[in-house]
XYZ file of C-alpha atoms in Angstrom:
671
model
C 23.022 25.020 62.052
C 23.460 25.916 58.387
C 25.556 22.784 57.852
C 22.837 20.638 59.450
C 20.176 22.147 57.176
C 22.373 21.544 54.127
C 22.922 17.918 55.170
C 19.179 17.430 55.650
C 18.464 18.869 52.166
C 21.084 16.576 50.586
C 19.647 13.590 52.483
C 16.125 14.401 51.306
C 17.274 14.838 47.701
C 19.129 11.534 47.742
C 16.137 9.760 49.208
C 13.882 11.335 46.578
C 16.144 9.985 43.834
C 16.259 6.543 45.442
C 12.487 6.531 45.923
C 11.995 7.579 42.298
C 14.223 4.738 41.141
C 12.503 2.153 43.343
C 9.088 3.336 42.251
C 9.779 2.000 38.764
C 11.318 -1.347 39.702
C 9.757 -4.751 39.159
C 8.550 -6.653 42.212
C 7.264 -3.586 44.104
C 3.533 -4.422 43.937
C 1.280 -3.066 46.675
C -2.151 -4.048 47.976
C -3.391 -0.561 47.093
C -2.417 -1.092 43.443
C -4.213 -4.424 43.346
C -7.354 -2.912 44.902
C -7.584 -0.135 42.330
C -10.851 -0.629 40.400
C -10.469 1.889 37.571
C -7.813 4.020 35.966
C -7.756 7.388 37.784
C -7.733 9.443 34.558
C -9.399 7.204 31.950
C -12.166 5.256 33.691
C -13.055 3.495 30.428
C -9.599 1.906 30.185
C -9.589 -1.904 30.153
C -5.952 -1.907 31.321
C -3.042 0.473 31.797
C 0.734 0.417 31.723
C 1.727 1.503 35.236
C 5.282 1.931 34.014
C 7.559 0.855 31.220
C 11.260 1.587 31.575
C 13.721 0.751 28.842
C 17.451 1.107 28.357
C 19.519 0.528 25.226
C 23.276 0.343 25.675
C 26.354 -1.071 23.928
C 28.544 -3.951 25.077
C 31.953 -4.706 23.625
C 33.446 -8.126 22.974
C 36.867 -8.743 21.437
C 35.348 -11.348 19.121
C 32.452 -9.331 17.656
C 33.095 -5.710 18.636
C 30.171 -3.599 19.836
C 26.749 -5.162 20.198
C 23.483 -3.570 21.267
C 21.487 -4.597 24.337
C 17.966 -3.413 25.130
C 16.372 -4.101 28.516
C 12.699 -3.350 29.126
C 10.799 -3.581 32.432
C 7.008 -3.456 32.147
C 4.228 -3.345 34.754
C 0.567 -3.526 33.688
C -2.727 -3.284 35.571
C -5.862 -5.117 34.330
C -9.161 -3.306 34.999
C -11.648 -5.248 32.840
C -11.969 -8.636 31.129
C -11.525 -6.887 27.784
C -7.968 -6.129 28.926
C -6.887 -9.770 29.193
C -5.123 -9.492 25.836
C -2.430 -7.464 27.615
C -1.228 -10.691 29.236
C 0.465 -11.648 25.951
C 3.662 -9.985 24.731
C 5.880 -10.770 21.758
C 9.182 -9.546 20.314
C 10.584 -10.446 16.901
C 14.256 -11.134 16.276
C 16.498 -11.699 13.255
C 18.278 -15.043 12.848
C 19.665 -14.661 9.337
C 23.110 -13.445 10.371
C 25.996 -14.526 12.552
C 25.709 -13.871 15.386
C 21.917 -13.802 15.537
C 19.687 -11.622 17.649
C 18.284 -13.118 20.858
C 15.240 -12.372 23.020
C 15.021 -13.450 26.660
C 12.101 -13.020 29.068
C 12.471 -13.081 32.849
C 10.703 -11.899 36.015
C 7.347 -12.644 34.368
C 4.837 -12.733 37.229
C 1.093 -12.234 37.714
C 0.015 -10.657 41.014
C -3.489 -11.105 42.457
C -5.124 -10.137 45.715
C -6.446 -13.300 47.392
C -8.038 -13.123 50.866
C -6.366 -9.794 51.470
C -2.892 -11.099 50.629
C -0.720 -10.731 47.529
C -0.480 -13.948 45.529
C 2.303 -14.384 42.946
C 2.039 -16.737 39.945
C 5.201 -17.130 37.905
C 5.326 -17.768 34.176
C 5.654 -21.462 33.405
C 7.411 -23.032 30.442
C 4.140 -23.671 28.580
C 3.437 -19.930 28.641
C 6.534 -19.126 26.577
C 7.108 -20.180 22.998
C 8.908 -19.205 19.801
C 7.206 -18.755 16.428
C 8.825 -18.986 13.012
C 7.643 -15.815 11.235
C 9.668 -16.097 8.014
C 12.942 -17.458 6.709
C 15.078 -15.116 8.803
C 12.732 -13.936 11.541
C 11.398 -15.584 14.672
C 9.180 -14.234 17.419
C 9.447 -14.968 21.141
C 6.102 -14.739 22.915
C 4.837 -15.081 26.471
C 1.343 -15.260 27.942
C 1.255 -14.580 31.657
C -0.844 -16.994 33.764
C -3.779 -16.597 36.164
C -4.922 -13.231 34.803
C -8.065 -11.763 36.387
C -9.771 -8.411 36.724
C -7.533 -6.513 39.144
C -4.328 -8.419 38.297
C -0.967 -6.725 37.955
C 1.419 -8.186 35.377
C 5.165 -7.737 35.262
C 7.916 -8.934 32.985
C 11.435 -8.128 31.849
C 12.738 -8.655 28.340
C 16.332 -8.428 27.131
C 17.067 -8.127 23.402
C 20.637 -8.603 22.205
C 21.577 -7.624 18.677
C 24.794 -7.242 16.684
C 22.919 -4.794 14.427
C 22.488 -1.203 15.491
C 21.799 0.845 12.361
C 18.672 1.734 14.326
C 17.882 1.536 18.007
C 14.568 -0.145 18.853
C 11.798 2.399 18.345
C 10.456 3.379 21.763
C 6.687 3.845 21.942
C 5.462 6.117 24.722
C 1.863 5.653 23.627
C -0.130 2.434 23.375
C -3.715 1.214 22.949
C -4.114 1.573 26.722
C -3.104 4.511 28.960
C 0.539 4.702 30.052
C 1.205 6.219 33.470
C 4.962 6.450 33.073
C 7.281 5.692 30.164
C 11.052 6.126 30.198
C 13.709 5.310 27.637
C 17.459 5.722 28.190
C 19.723 5.641 25.128
C 23.392 5.071 26.038
C 25.534 5.652 22.964
C 29.351 5.479 22.668
C 31.049 8.507 21.167
C 31.948 6.462 18.084
C 28.382 6.441 16.759
C 26.197 9.348 15.705
C 22.426 8.918 15.512
C 19.698 11.107 14.093
C 16.935 11.351 16.664
C 13.331 12.220 15.870
C 10.066 12.152 17.731
C 6.643 11.567 16.273
C 3.150 11.902 17.690
C 1.457 14.521 19.813
C 2.435 13.579 23.382
C 4.855 15.924 25.234
C 8.200 14.185 25.820
C 10.917 15.573 28.087
C 14.576 14.724 27.578
C 17.844 15.207 29.451
C 21.431 14.440 28.492
C 24.532 13.592 30.474
C 27.939 12.106 29.696
C 29.608 9.128 31.364
C 33.182 7.887 31.233
C 33.468 4.339 29.956
C 36.354 2.054 29.069
C 37.161 -1.108 27.130
C 39.865 -3.518 28.227
C 41.617 -5.444 25.442
C 43.603 -8.580 26.203
C 46.625 -9.721 24.220
C 47.794 -13.285 24.968
C 51.332 -14.416 24.135
C 52.040 -18.135 24.351
C 55.479 -19.509 25.128
C 57.266 -21.185 22.179
C 59.395 -24.314 21.873
C 60.308 -26.060 25.086
C 60.206 -22.927 27.178
C 58.612 -23.339 30.551
C 57.664 -19.681 30.751
C 53.923 -19.116 31.391
C 51.625 -17.547 28.819
C 51.780 -13.761 29.010
C 48.754 -11.507 29.090
C 48.963 -7.849 28.128
C 46.072 -5.510 28.757
C 45.226 -2.334 26.918
C 42.563 0.088 28.094
C 40.580 2.377 25.795
C 38.611 5.182 27.387
C 35.612 6.740 25.698
C 32.613 8.943 26.438
C 29.086 7.540 26.515
C 26.197 9.943 25.934
C 23.097 9.047 27.925
C 19.847 10.606 26.781
C 16.751 10.004 28.883
C 13.274 10.455 27.375
C 10.247 10.576 29.687
C 6.499 10.869 29.153
C 3.855 10.708 31.875
C 0.085 10.252 31.934
C -0.001 9.348 28.253
C -3.547 8.793 26.917
C -4.386 5.685 24.925
C -3.934 6.018 21.195
C -7.394 5.989 19.636
C -7.674 4.488 16.194
C -10.060 6.370 13.929
C -11.873 5.522 10.722
C -9.933 6.155 7.517
C -6.480 6.278 9.122
C -3.503 5.344 6.943
C -1.455 3.673 9.699
C -2.068 4.603 13.313
C 1.626 3.959 13.992
C 2.441 7.127 12.015
C 0.771 9.177 14.756
C 1.711 7.122 17.832
C 4.143 9.038 20.045
C 7.603 7.502 19.929
C 11.317 8.251 19.641
C 13.430 6.896 16.772
C 17.240 6.641 16.532
C 18.816 6.154 13.095
C 22.586 5.704 12.677
C 23.825 8.605 10.550
C 27.575 8.084 10.841
C 30.461 6.682 12.815
C 33.814 8.038 13.992
C 36.169 5.249 15.045
C 39.574 5.936 16.667
C 42.266 6.980 14.170
C 39.623 7.126 11.408
C 37.798 9.947 9.663
C 34.055 10.412 10.096
C 31.965 8.112 7.892
C 28.620 9.638 6.928
C 25.796 7.142 6.308
C 22.670 9.148 5.584
C 22.973 12.891 5.270
C 20.555 13.258 2.357
C 18.322 11.198 0.101
C 20.911 11.115 -2.683
C 23.391 9.445 -0.353
C 20.799 6.988 0.908
C 19.653 5.803 -2.529
C 23.224 5.626 -3.838
C 24.189 3.202 -1.076
C 21.074 1.135 -1.738
C 21.692 1.007 -5.480
C 25.304 -0.196 -5.246
C 24.432 -2.937 -2.735
C 25.099 -6.378 -4.261
C 21.494 -7.536 -3.789
C 20.002 -4.475 -5.505
C 21.745 -2.698 -8.413
C 23.772 -5.689 -9.685
C 20.559 -7.760 -9.711
C 18.988 -5.255 -12.118
C 21.940 -5.622 -14.485
C 21.482 -9.402 -14.881
C 19.743 -10.327 -18.150
C 20.962 -13.692 -19.422
C 18.367 -15.753 -17.591
C 15.352 -14.253 -19.411
C 16.539 -13.005 -22.821
C 15.220 -15.901 -24.936
C 11.788 -15.745 -23.292
C 11.497 -11.967 -23.638
C 12.587 -12.102 -27.281
C 9.582 -14.342 -27.930
C 7.268 -12.038 -25.948
C 8.458 -8.979 -27.917
C 8.244 -10.612 -31.326
C 6.202 -8.396 -33.665
C 5.710 -5.622 -31.093
C 6.770 -2.118 -32.102
C 5.194 0.525 -29.867
C 6.555 1.169 -26.370
C 3.024 0.804 -24.962
C 2.671 -2.713 -26.379
C 6.118 -3.741 -25.135
C 5.460 -2.405 -21.632
C 2.089 -4.152 -21.441
C 3.422 -7.475 -22.755
C 6.385 -7.598 -20.350
C 4.321 -6.437 -17.385
C 1.655 -9.088 -18.014
C 4.308 -11.762 -18.553
C 5.978 -11.102 -15.202
C 2.619 -10.985 -13.400
C 1.501 -14.284 -14.913
C 4.810 -16.114 -14.436
C 5.872 -14.914 -11.001
C 4.277 -15.562 -7.618
C 4.919 -13.261 -4.684
C 5.993 -15.006 -1.459
C 4.488 -12.158 0.654
C 7.910 -10.879 1.745
C 8.511 -7.120 1.494
C 12.002 -5.796 0.860
C 13.928 -3.643 -1.567
C 16.776 -6.193 -1.399
C 16.724 -9.547 -3.173
C 16.775 -12.654 -1.038
C 17.600 -15.581 -3.354
C 18.311 -13.333 -6.354
C 16.404 -12.618 -9.572
C 17.853 -15.609 -11.467
C 16.794 -18.123 -8.800
C 13.396 -16.444 -8.416
C 12.798 -16.607 -12.191
C 13.570 -20.328 -12.265
C 11.409 -21.040 -9.188
C 8.675 -18.646 -10.395
C 8.522 -17.286 -6.833
C 10.209 -14.331 -5.205
C 9.990 -11.411 -2.838
C 8.985 -7.893 -3.881
C 12.516 -6.915 -4.920
C 13.139 -10.034 -6.987
C 9.895 -9.669 -8.933
C 9.979 -5.922 -9.553
C 13.741 -5.573 -10.143
C 13.334 -8.397 -12.659
C 10.567 -6.335 -14.274
C 12.845 -3.266 -14.457
C 15.604 -5.340 -16.047
C 13.272 -6.807 -18.687
C 11.857 -3.383 -19.572
C 15.349 -1.946 -19.991
C 16.267 -4.922 -22.188
C 13.307 -3.955 -24.393
C 14.604 -0.395 -24.708
C 12.180 1.114 -22.195
C 13.396 3.821 -19.810
C 12.622 1.926 -16.587
C 14.009 2.363 -13.084
C 13.380 1.030 -9.573
C 11.130 3.132 -7.343
C 11.737 2.838 -3.600
C 8.822 3.355 -1.252
C 7.536 2.665 2.219
C 4.326 0.664 2.485
C 1.381 1.975 4.464
C 2.067 -0.587 7.177
C 5.712 0.527 7.375
C 4.953 4.217 7.859
C 5.591 7.506 6.087
C 9.093 8.394 4.867
C 10.103 11.738 6.367
C 13.872 11.799 6.953
C 16.736 10.423 4.815
C 17.174 6.833 5.935
C 17.735 3.418 4.379
C 15.233 1.911 6.812
C 12.601 4.413 5.664
C 11.946 2.110 2.706
C 10.766 -1.493 2.653
C 9.399 -1.961 -0.892
C 10.371 -1.413 -4.503
C 8.302 -1.152 -7.686
C 9.096 -0.255 -11.314
C 8.785 3.207 -12.803
C 8.638 3.840 -16.548
C 9.453 7.359 -17.751
C 7.499 7.904 -20.943
C 5.849 10.919 -22.598
C 6.946 13.237 -19.773
C 5.214 11.060 -17.171
C 6.229 8.298 -14.785
C 4.089 5.166 -14.968
C 4.227 2.999 -11.857
C 4.084 -0.809 -12.108
C 3.975 -3.531 -9.455
C 4.008 -7.133 -10.734
C 3.560 -8.802 -7.324
C -0.252 -8.655 -7.558
C -2.181 -10.252 -10.429
C -4.848 -7.516 -10.602
C -2.610 -4.450 -10.851
C -2.290 -2.230 -13.913
C 0.066 0.624 -14.820
C -0.626 3.325 -12.202
C -2.978 0.944 -10.354
C -0.821 -0.188 -7.434
C -1.669 -2.446 -4.465
C -3.269 -0.389 -1.714
C -0.350 -0.937 0.643
C 1.932 0.858 -1.843
C -0.227 4.006 -1.951
C 1.768 5.843 0.679
C 2.523 9.443 -0.246
C 5.972 9.680 -1.867
C 8.450 7.247 -3.446
C 11.901 7.772 -4.964
C 12.968 6.829 -8.500
C 16.596 5.617 -8.650
C 18.165 6.147 -12.061
C 21.158 4.319 -13.514
C 23.505 7.199 -12.754
C 22.650 6.993 -9.046
C 20.546 10.145 -8.953
C 17.038 10.051 -7.560
C 13.852 12.064 -7.779
C 10.630 12.079 -5.776
C 7.525 10.587 -7.352
C 3.988 11.045 -6.077
C 2.451 7.623 -5.483
C -1.098 8.842 -4.941
C -3.784 8.483 -7.663
C -4.705 11.687 -9.475
C -8.187 10.894 -10.836
C -11.372 9.598 -9.259
C -12.033 5.877 -9.520
C -15.705 5.374 -10.355
C -18.346 3.037 -8.981
C -21.527 3.407 -11.045
C -24.763 1.673 -10.054
C -27.783 1.481 -12.346
C -30.950 0.156 -10.730
C -34.393 -0.412 -12.200
C -37.053 -1.380 -9.657
C -40.782 -1.887 -9.262
C -42.685 -1.351 -6.019
C -45.527 -3.786 -5.370
C -48.714 -2.950 -3.466
C -47.589 -4.999 -0.449
C -44.386 -2.949 -0.161
C -42.151 -5.563 -1.725
C -39.601 -4.261 -4.201
C -38.147 -6.186 -7.125
C -35.634 -5.096 -9.700
C -32.257 -5.431 -11.385
C -28.870 -3.893 -10.616
C -25.922 -3.321 -12.899
C -22.792 -2.067 -11.127
C -19.673 -0.930 -12.985
C -16.304 -0.727 -11.197
C -13.457 1.315 -12.677
C -9.731 1.677 -11.879
C -9.070 1.219 -8.139
C -12.659 0.173 -7.494
C -12.220 -2.557 -10.119
C -8.895 -3.593 -8.540
C -10.517 -3.747 -5.098
C -13.447 -5.826 -6.403
C -11.158 -8.325 -8.130
C -8.972 -8.694 -5.038
C -12.061 -9.525 -2.960
C -14.128 -11.531 -5.432
C -11.367 -13.606 -7.018
C -10.122 -14.776 -3.613
C -13.430 -16.399 -2.553
C -16.101 -18.606 -4.038
C -19.303 -17.158 -5.500
C -21.544 -18.413 -2.679
C -19.423 -16.791 0.025
C -19.379 -13.498 -1.854
C -23.181 -13.498 -2.307
C -23.620 -14.270 1.371
C -21.554 -11.185 2.240
C -23.477 -9.063 -0.254
C -26.832 -10.078 1.237
C -25.513 -9.294 4.736
C -24.425 -5.857 3.502
C -28.024 -5.140 2.418
C -30.286 -6.810 5.042
C -33.591 -8.033 3.622
C -32.354 -8.487 0.067
C -32.512 -11.746 -1.874
C -30.205 -11.930 -4.892
C -30.701 -13.979 -8.030
C -29.326 -14.272 -11.582
C -25.911 -13.145 -10.356
C -23.045 -12.747 -12.827
C -19.710 -10.933 -13.038
C -18.181 -9.795 -16.317
C -14.472 -9.015 -16.867
C -13.315 -10.389 -13.525
C -9.967 -11.327 -15.118
C -9.937 -9.043 -18.177
C -8.099 -6.095 -16.633
C -8.495 -3.938 -19.728
C -12.212 -3.501 -19.016
C -14.231 -2.359 -15.996
C -15.759 -5.049 -13.806
C -19.509 -5.400 -14.383
C -21.748 -6.947 -11.729
C -25.327 -7.916 -12.708
C -28.068 -9.351 -10.504
C -31.793 -9.330 -9.895
C -33.199 -8.816 -6.419
C -36.219 -8.918 -4.175
C -36.301 -6.706 -1.081
C -38.857 -7.043 1.697
C -38.032 -4.266 4.163
C -36.884 -1.269 2.104
C -40.414 0.176 2.212
C -42.509 0.909 5.288
C -46.268 0.488 4.818
C -48.453 2.240 7.419
C -52.190 2.273 6.743
C -52.794 3.640 3.278
C -49.295 5.162 2.934
C -45.837 3.996 1.889
C -42.587 5.547 3.163
C -39.145 4.913 1.670
C -35.837 6.504 0.770
C -35.468 6.950 -2.988
C -32.052 5.274 -2.655
C -33.651 2.262 -0.955
C -31.033 -0.122 0.514
C -28.194 1.983 -0.942
C -28.968 4.923 1.352
C -26.397 6.015 3.941
C -28.093 5.872 7.351
C -25.149 6.744 9.642
C -22.431 9.370 9.548
C -19.073 7.614 9.145
C -17.453 10.410 11.188
C -18.653 10.517 14.790
C -15.701 11.751 16.870
C -15.812 15.286 18.226
C -12.241 16.052 17.197
C -9.774 14.545 14.764
C -6.008 14.452 15.260
C -5.012 12.512 12.162
C -5.552 13.039 8.425
C -8.560 11.324 6.873
C -7.266 8.754 4.394
C -9.690 7.507 1.732
C -6.773 5.670 0.001
C -7.774 6.927 -3.468
C -10.070 9.631 -4.921
C -13.470 8.146 -5.615
C -16.809 8.766 -7.299
C -20.012 6.942 -6.359
C -22.830 7.427 -8.831
C -26.336 5.944 -8.505
C -28.880 6.031 -11.337
C -32.102 4.687 -9.859
C -35.386 4.361 -11.724
C -38.498 2.852 -10.152
C -42.193 2.482 -10.775
C -44.797 3.071 -8.047
C -47.731 0.670 -7.719
C -51.034 1.314 -9.426
C -53.549 2.983 -7.143
C -50.961 5.147 -5.366
C -50.078 8.822 -5.825
C -47.248 11.025 -4.596
C -47.837 12.896 -1.368
C -44.262 14.016 -0.567
C -41.037 13.970 -2.541
C -37.513 15.152 -1.542
C -36.107 18.209 -3.248
C -32.993 18.132 -5.393
C -29.829 19.378 -3.708
C -26.168 20.076 -4.417
C -23.476 20.545 -1.736
C -19.758 21.272 -2.165
C -17.057 21.305 0.504
C -14.559 24.123 0.747
C -11.642 23.947 -1.730
C -13.511 21.370 -3.806
C -12.438 18.510 -1.565
C -15.813 16.737 -1.767
C -19.190 17.378 -3.351
C -22.480 15.628 -3.903
C -25.519 16.171 -6.080
C -28.950 14.683 -5.504
C -31.362 15.078 -8.395
C -34.996 13.911 -8.317
C -37.388 13.807 -11.261
C -40.706 12.080 -11.904
C -43.330 11.621 -14.590
C -46.657 10.108 -13.531
C -45.817 6.798 -11.824
C -42.077 6.719 -12.641
C -39.249 8.238 -10.646
C -35.578 8.779 -11.373
C -32.872 9.587 -8.792
C -29.353 10.533 -9.837
C -26.994 10.745 -6.873
C -23.274 11.493 -7.260
C -20.664 11.714 -4.506
C -17.160 12.870 -5.443
C -14.281 12.562 -2.985
C -11.599 14.457 -4.883
C -8.715 14.117 -2.435
C -7.338 10.807 -1.176
C -5.939 12.412 1.997
C -7.716 15.217 3.832
C -6.030 17.291 6.540
C -7.564 17.131 10.041
C -8.092 20.899 9.880
C -11.005 20.117 7.530
C -12.499 17.503 9.845
C -15.376 19.582 11.207
C -16.386 20.628 7.699
C -16.048 17.037 6.452
C -18.124 15.716 9.335
C -20.902 18.219 8.577
C -20.684 17.399 4.867
C -21.357 13.714 5.541
C -24.125 14.658 7.965
C -25.826 16.467 5.086
C -25.499 13.308 2.998
C -27.126 11.178 5.719
C -29.866 13.775 6.236
C -30.604 13.850 2.507
C -30.612 10.070 2.205
C -33.005 9.892 5.154
C -35.651 12.023 3.453
C -38.638 9.926 2.417
C -40.904 9.678 -0.549
C -44.461 9.297 0.741
C -47.045 7.552 -1.416
C -50.757 7.637 -0.586
C -53.372 5.186 -1.745
C -55.987 6.802 -3.964
């Protein structure tokens, strides 16, 4: 009896395992799944990943050695029309090496319920295509056919790569809910990976070891006139494969929030980075134990450090540029402006040169590394203490652990007067310590000639100002006319130039009038749009027809008119991610206006000053009047570029006070 019970338990356990495996296989679509009208947990979801199961493993070939293979099975349910975008899926692959990476789709099918029966529509050739993304990267994309509300979509993708310094990052969380996500990493004992998780979703993991083997073939051909057949000798190498399974279930959709650096930084995932290898009969080779080791390997690479040392291609030109200049400040400015004006960025990010600095200089076009390593080299030639600064762009994520793939960008750093000045010559509107926004991403690393490195804070230290001066007159019919002079400083000036200089004047004015509904702009001019040494100045006259509400013999209006904040920018109940304002900022409004003859003040807002805890933000709102003239001075200081989510509730209330204050009305009464 006991034996029978034991056999029954074993049978049930085996069937449970088999059922669990079959549950997450492609092709197992049921009528019940197709009938489901809404996601059981998130009824607002437009679609959901029913399961996504991935496996990365290594294959060995005698020609190329180990190569990496990643297989991914995905099953998606569509609940609403807004979820149709989940019918398209794309994977990028690298073609710049030999062998190249490959991406292959299969088992791509759309399932629909038609007259009570399951209808299958397979992917056709016109639904699959390959895009050329850059010189060395392509993207394979599919769009599944016949997608409707209620459809279930399935596909399999296989990615083969000879490169495995990193395993593909596995995302458990997406823009739609994920019912089940599983990733299995199968790694031979010869390779050691650092593993890290990010995000807030609980992930379970389990590890087991498997015996694996490689069979090597040695072929010996007969020589001379011998009739002996070719001999084949076989050699078998046994090794251990570590299999680590990561699982997450009922994962909520990642919700993007306002003022988020890069939502990918907070999306739950698992990352594998090769930290070393231990081949048979060889000692352990460590790749990335600390930042010093990482930057040293980057610096000695032939398309990095040696490119900085090249000078012959520019010396004559730089000698002319430096003629008559004595001070380091003048030399830095002249070289920086020369590189910005001569070179054109090809929009490719990398800390490695592609064609090389010499070729880029001749062509006047290059990637980030070619332009900024060229800048470093020229500055050193002029006797300036300049070095490359490695960083990760905002779109690439935050650097946390020592890793060569943590970086994707390089700028120049000048050490002068006990400070480090940061320069990026890829953008025409940058200045020393005014970097492109995508480079403002926490911490970078200066690499010095001797191979040592030091952290450098990339974030701006002082508030960039935006100062508006307005003089206005209110007419008896409620129309308002006046003039505005707006001054943009530092990062605000950089931002304005990036926007304004990339479009024509008419398009910009159209956007400005849409920003302030009811306004008509005239006499528009911009000063210093290309003179980076001065703040940008924007002048215009205006007429506004709906800034003032006239009811009977009274007028109602905000003293800030169309500049008033009417909605709180923070509306979510809770905040999981830091609030990222990109740079510290000050908005200052000086508004003077004259009330119409025959009207007197009935109500006027009171002055107010509010400061957030720890001086993170503050605003002042000062009101004064003499007879028929008013003056409002409003100043908002955001003193920290990045604010921890622990301050979110306080920050939300702070901005509510701003909106409440801006909503207070001046009331004028006819006399």
